[in-house]
PDB file of C-alpha atoms in Angstrom:
ATOM      1  CA  MET Z   1     -10.496 -19.210  14.145  1.00  0.00           C
ATOM      2  CA  ARG Z   2     -12.210 -15.878  13.545  1.00  0.00           C
ATOM      3  CA  GLU Z   3     -11.736 -13.332  10.773  1.00  0.00           C
ATOM      4  CA  VAL Z   4     -12.151  -9.588  11.215  1.00  0.00           C
ATOM      5  CA  GLU Z   5     -11.911  -6.748   8.728  1.00  0.00           C
ATOM      6  CA  THR Z   6     -12.150  -2.987   8.829  1.00  0.00           C
ATOM      7  CA  ASP Z   7     -11.346  -0.181   6.439  1.00  0.00           C
ATOM      8  CA  ARG Z   8     -11.005   3.568   6.382  1.00  0.00           C
ATOM      9  CA  PHE Z   9     -10.813   6.290   3.776  1.00  0.00           C
ATOM     10  CA  VAL Z  10      -7.679   8.399   4.101  1.00  0.00           C
ATOM     11  CA  ALA Z  11      -7.602  11.887   2.593  1.00  0.00           C
ATOM     12  CA  ALA Z  12      -4.008  11.436   1.432  1.00  0.00           C
ATOM     13  CA  PRO Z  13      -2.406   9.930  -1.664  1.00  0.00           C
ATOM     14  CA  PRO Z  14      -1.300   6.271  -1.630  1.00  0.00           C
ATOM     15  CA  ALA Z  15       2.393   7.272  -1.465  1.00  0.00           C
ATOM     16  CA  ALA Z  16       1.799   9.127   1.817  1.00  0.00           C
ATOM     17  CA  VAL Z  17      -0.091   6.159   3.251  1.00  0.00           C
ATOM     18  CA  ALA Z  18       2.694   3.788   2.169  1.00  0.00           C
ATOM     19  CA  ARG Z  19       5.270   5.896   4.047  1.00  0.00           C
ATOM     20  CA  ALA Z  20       3.191   5.630   7.243  1.00  0.00           C
ATOM     21  CA  LEU Z  21       3.015   1.812   7.044  1.00  0.00           C
ATOM     22  CA  THR Z  22       6.214   0.813   8.796  1.00  0.00           C
ATOM     23  CA  PRO Z  23       6.193  -2.319  10.969  1.00  0.00           C
ATOM     24  CA  GLU Z  24       7.096  -0.365  14.108  1.00  0.00           C
ATOM     25  CA  ARG Z  25       4.433   2.254  13.467  1.00  0.00           C
ATOM     26  CA  VAL Z  26       1.749  -0.355  12.805  1.00  0.00           C
ATOM     27  CA  VAL Z  27       2.400  -2.180  16.105  1.00  0.00           C
ATOM     28  CA  GLU Z  28       2.418   1.094  18.058  1.00  0.00           C
ATOM     29  CA  ALA Z  29      -0.718   2.335  16.250  1.00  0.00           C
ATOM     30  CA  GLU Z  30      -2.660  -0.781  17.281  1.00  0.00           C
ATOM     31  CA  GLY Z  31      -2.286   0.531  20.828  1.00  0.00           C
ATOM     32  CA  SER Z  32      -1.893  -2.706  22.788  1.00  0.00           C
ATOM     33  CA  PHE Z  33       1.879  -3.181  22.823  1.00  0.00           C
ATOM     34  CA  THR Z  34       5.089  -1.181  22.859  1.00  0.00           C
ATOM     35  CA  VAL Z  35       7.844  -1.974  20.382  1.00  0.00           C
ATOM     36  CA  ARG Z  36      10.937  -3.248  22.182  1.00  0.00           C
ATOM     37  CA  GLU Z  37      13.202  -4.220  19.282  1.00  0.00           C
ATOM     38  CA  THR Z  38      13.215  -4.376  15.488  1.00  0.00           C
ATOM     39  CA  ARG Z  39      15.565  -6.360  13.272  1.00  0.00           C
ATOM     40  CA  GLU Z  40      15.825  -7.565   9.697  1.00  0.00           C
ATOM     41  CA  GLU Z  41      16.056 -11.297   9.040  1.00  0.00           C
ATOM     42  CA  ASP Z  42      15.725 -13.280   5.793  1.00  0.00           C
ATOM     43  CA  GLY Z  43      14.077 -10.399   3.913  1.00  0.00           C
ATOM     44  CA  ALA Z  44      11.504  -9.766   6.637  1.00  0.00           C
ATOM     45  CA  THR Z  45      11.258  -7.368   9.555  1.00  0.00           C
ATOM     46  CA  LEU Z  46      10.909  -8.900  13.021  1.00  0.00           C
ATOM     47  CA  VAL Z  47       9.312  -6.718  15.670  1.00  0.00           C
ATOM     48  CA  ALA Z  48       9.496  -7.684  19.341  1.00  0.00           C
ATOM     49  CA  ALA Z  49       6.761  -6.001  21.359  1.00  0.00           C
ATOM     50  CA  GLY Z  50       5.181  -6.365  24.746  1.00  0.00           C
ATOM     51  CA  ARG Z  51       3.369  -5.010  27.742  1.00  0.00           C
ATOM     52  CA  ARG Z  52       3.262  -5.967  31.428  1.00  0.00           C
ATOM     53  CA  GLY Z  53       4.630  -9.479  31.280  1.00  0.00           C
ATOM     54  CA  VAL Z  54       3.357 -10.307  27.775  1.00  0.00           C
ATOM     55  CA  GLY Z  55       5.871 -10.573  24.951  1.00  0.00           C
ATOM     56  CA  LEU Z  56       5.216 -11.079  21.249  1.00  0.00           C
ATOM     57  CA  LEU Z  57       7.275 -11.406  18.125  1.00  0.00           C
ATOM     58  CA  PHE Z  58       5.806 -10.359  14.777  1.00  0.00           C
ATOM     59  CA  ARG Z  59       7.167 -11.137  11.331  1.00  0.00           C
ATOM     60  CA  PHE Z  60       6.397  -8.447   8.725  1.00  0.00           C
ATOM     61  CA  GLU Z  61       6.734  -8.761   4.972  1.00  0.00           C
ATOM     62  CA  GLU Z  62       6.243  -5.934   2.525  1.00  0.00           C
ATOM     63  CA  ARG Z  63       3.699  -6.307  -0.246  1.00  0.00           C
ATOM     64  CA  GLU Z  64       3.283  -4.155  -3.313  1.00  0.00           C
ATOM     65  CA  ASP Z  65       0.088  -2.754  -1.779  1.00  0.00           C
ATOM     66  CA  GLY Z  66       0.930  -2.790   1.939  1.00  0.00           C
ATOM     67  CA  LEU Z  67       2.136  -5.160   4.649  1.00  0.00           C
ATOM     68  CA  GLU Z  68       1.457  -8.700   5.771  1.00  0.00           C
ATOM     69  CA  TYR Z  69       2.387  -9.858   9.257  1.00  0.00           C
ATOM     70  CA  GLU Z  70       1.945 -12.667  11.715  1.00  0.00           C
ATOM     71  CA  GLN Z  71       2.595 -13.353  15.363  1.00  0.00           C
ATOM     72  CA  ILE Z  72       5.357 -15.961  15.481  1.00  0.00           C
ATOM     73  CA  GLU Z  73       5.706 -15.904  19.279  1.00  0.00           C
ATOM     74  CA  GLY Z  74       3.023 -14.860  21.707  1.00  0.00           C
ATOM     75  CA  PRO Z  75      -0.146 -15.809  23.546  1.00  0.00           C
ATOM     76  CA  LEU Z  76      -2.398 -16.514  20.544  1.00  0.00           C
ATOM     77  CA  ALA Z  77      -2.428 -19.761  18.586  1.00  0.00           C
ATOM     78  CA  THR Z  78      -2.785 -17.779  15.335  1.00  0.00           C
ATOM     79  CA  LEU Z  79      -2.673 -14.096  14.439  1.00  0.00           C
ATOM     80  CA  THR Z  80      -2.155 -13.039  10.842  1.00  0.00           C
ATOM     81  CA  THR Z  81      -2.905  -9.618   9.405  1.00  0.00           C
ATOM     82  CA  THR Z  82      -2.842  -7.946   6.022  1.00  0.00           C
ATOM     83  CA  LEU Z  83      -2.845  -4.157   5.700  1.00  0.00           C
ATOM     84  CA  THR Z  84      -3.468  -2.954   2.162  1.00  0.00           C
ATOM     85  CA  TYR Z  85      -4.062   0.366   0.482  1.00  0.00           C
ATOM     86  CA  ARG Z  86      -5.426   1.444  -2.885  1.00  0.00           C
ATOM     87  CA  ALA Z  87      -6.197   4.733  -4.561  1.00  0.00           C
ATOM     88  CA  GLU Z  88      -9.811   5.846  -4.204  1.00  0.00           C
ATOM     89  CA  ASP Z  89     -11.325   9.152  -5.320  1.00  0.00           C
ATOM     90  CA  GLU Z  90      -8.965  11.881  -4.104  1.00  0.00           C
ATOM     91  CA  GLY Z  91      -7.339   9.707  -1.449  1.00  0.00           C
ATOM     92  CA  THR Z  92      -6.670   6.143  -0.369  1.00  0.00           C
ATOM     93  CA  ARG Z  93      -8.699   3.230   0.987  1.00  0.00           C
ATOM     94  CA  LEU Z  94      -6.804   1.508   3.806  1.00  0.00           C
ATOM     95  CA  THR Z  95      -8.020  -2.020   4.689  1.00  0.00           C
ATOM     96  CA  ALA Z  96      -6.983  -4.318   7.551  1.00  0.00           C
ATOM     97  CA  ARG Z  97      -7.874  -8.022   7.689  1.00  0.00           C
ATOM     98  CA  SER Z  98      -6.930 -10.408  10.503  1.00  0.00           C
ATOM     99  CA  SER Z  99      -7.374 -14.060  11.327  1.00  0.00           C
ATOM    100  CA  VAL Z 100      -7.151 -14.802  15.026  1.00  0.00           C
ATOM    101  CA  GLU Z 101      -7.350 -17.969  17.081  1.00  0.00           C
ATOM    102  CA  ALA Z 102      -6.924 -18.193  20.832  1.00  0.00           C
ATOM    103  CA  SER Z 103      -5.480 -21.145  22.681  1.00  0.00           C
ATOM    104  CA  GLY Z 104      -8.532 -22.480  24.453  1.00  0.00           C
ATOM    105  CA  PRO Z 105     -12.324 -22.721  24.195  1.00  0.00           C
ATOM    106  CA  GLY Z 106     -14.197 -21.181  21.234  1.00  0.00           C
ATOM    107  CA  LEU Z 107     -15.476 -18.336  23.395  1.00  0.00           C
ATOM    108  CA  LEU Z 108     -11.885 -17.094  23.631  1.00  0.00           C
ATOM    109  CA  ASP Z 109     -11.745 -16.883  19.816  1.00  0.00           C
ATOM    110  CA  ARG Z 110     -14.747 -14.558  19.843  1.00  0.00           C
ATOM    111  CA  LEU Z 111     -13.181 -12.394  22.548  1.00  0.00           C
ATOM    112  CA  ALA Z 112      -9.824 -12.305  20.718  1.00  0.00           C
ATOM    113  CA  ALA Z 113     -11.569 -11.305  17.463  1.00  0.00           C
ATOM    114  CA  TRP Z 114     -13.491  -8.520  19.224  1.00  0.00           C
ATOM    115  CA  LYS Z 115     -10.264  -7.172  20.744  1.00  0.00           C
ATOM    116  CA  ARG Z 116      -8.433  -7.511  17.436  1.00  0.00           C
ATOM    117  CA  LYS Z 117     -11.090  -5.528  15.554  1.00  0.00           C
ATOM    118  CA  GLY Z 118     -10.669  -2.703  18.063  1.00  0.00           C
ATOM    119  CA  GLU Z 119      -6.898  -2.772  17.575  1.00  0.00           C
ATOM    120  CA  LEU Z 120      -7.291  -2.624  13.802  1.00  0.00           C
ATOM    121  CA  LYS Z 121      -9.742   0.297  13.948  1.00  0.00           C
ATOM    122  CA  ARG Z 122      -7.397   2.173  16.271  1.00  0.00           C
ATOM    123  CA  ALA Z 123      -4.430   1.454  13.986  1.00  0.00           C
ATOM    124  CA  LEU Z 124      -6.223   2.683  10.868  1.00  0.00           C
ATOM    125  CA  ALA Z 125      -7.334   5.864  12.632  1.00  0.00           C
ATOM    126  CA  THR Z 126      -3.811   6.584  13.858  1.00  0.00           C
ATOM    127  CA  LEU Z 127      -2.195   5.782  10.510  1.00  0.00           C
ATOM    128  CA  ALA Z 128      -4.767   7.934   8.685  1.00  0.00           C
ATOM    129  CA  ASP Z 129      -3.950  10.875  10.954  1.00  0.00           C
ATOM    130  CA  GLU Z 130      -0.232  10.417  10.299  1.00  0.00           C
ATOM    131  CA  ALA Z 131      -0.600  10.172   6.516  1.00  0.00           C
TER     132      ALA Z 131
END
């Protein structure tokens, strides 16, 4: 299993950042998959997403300072992510942390972590622009 983290300063107040952090928007902002369906279940938001023959199901839970989500169906053995925000200077610090594990040799974990870091950077950039 590999861990990746990235952060970004957003020139917007925390309330504006919080409004941009919807489960659907986060999945779309990562840039790898298109949201196909969203539903509420047991106090969580389930987001079905996919692309060219690959389908995933994510389970999102709101936190006081952001979102926490995990892949509950999909190609990876483990994918969990926490997106948090906190006030900083005249804006907000947005931080994304993921744990990722591929199904297969350790080299695949490294590749999955590299890809995941790119997705997180892209998501933070997109969410910062929208806030």
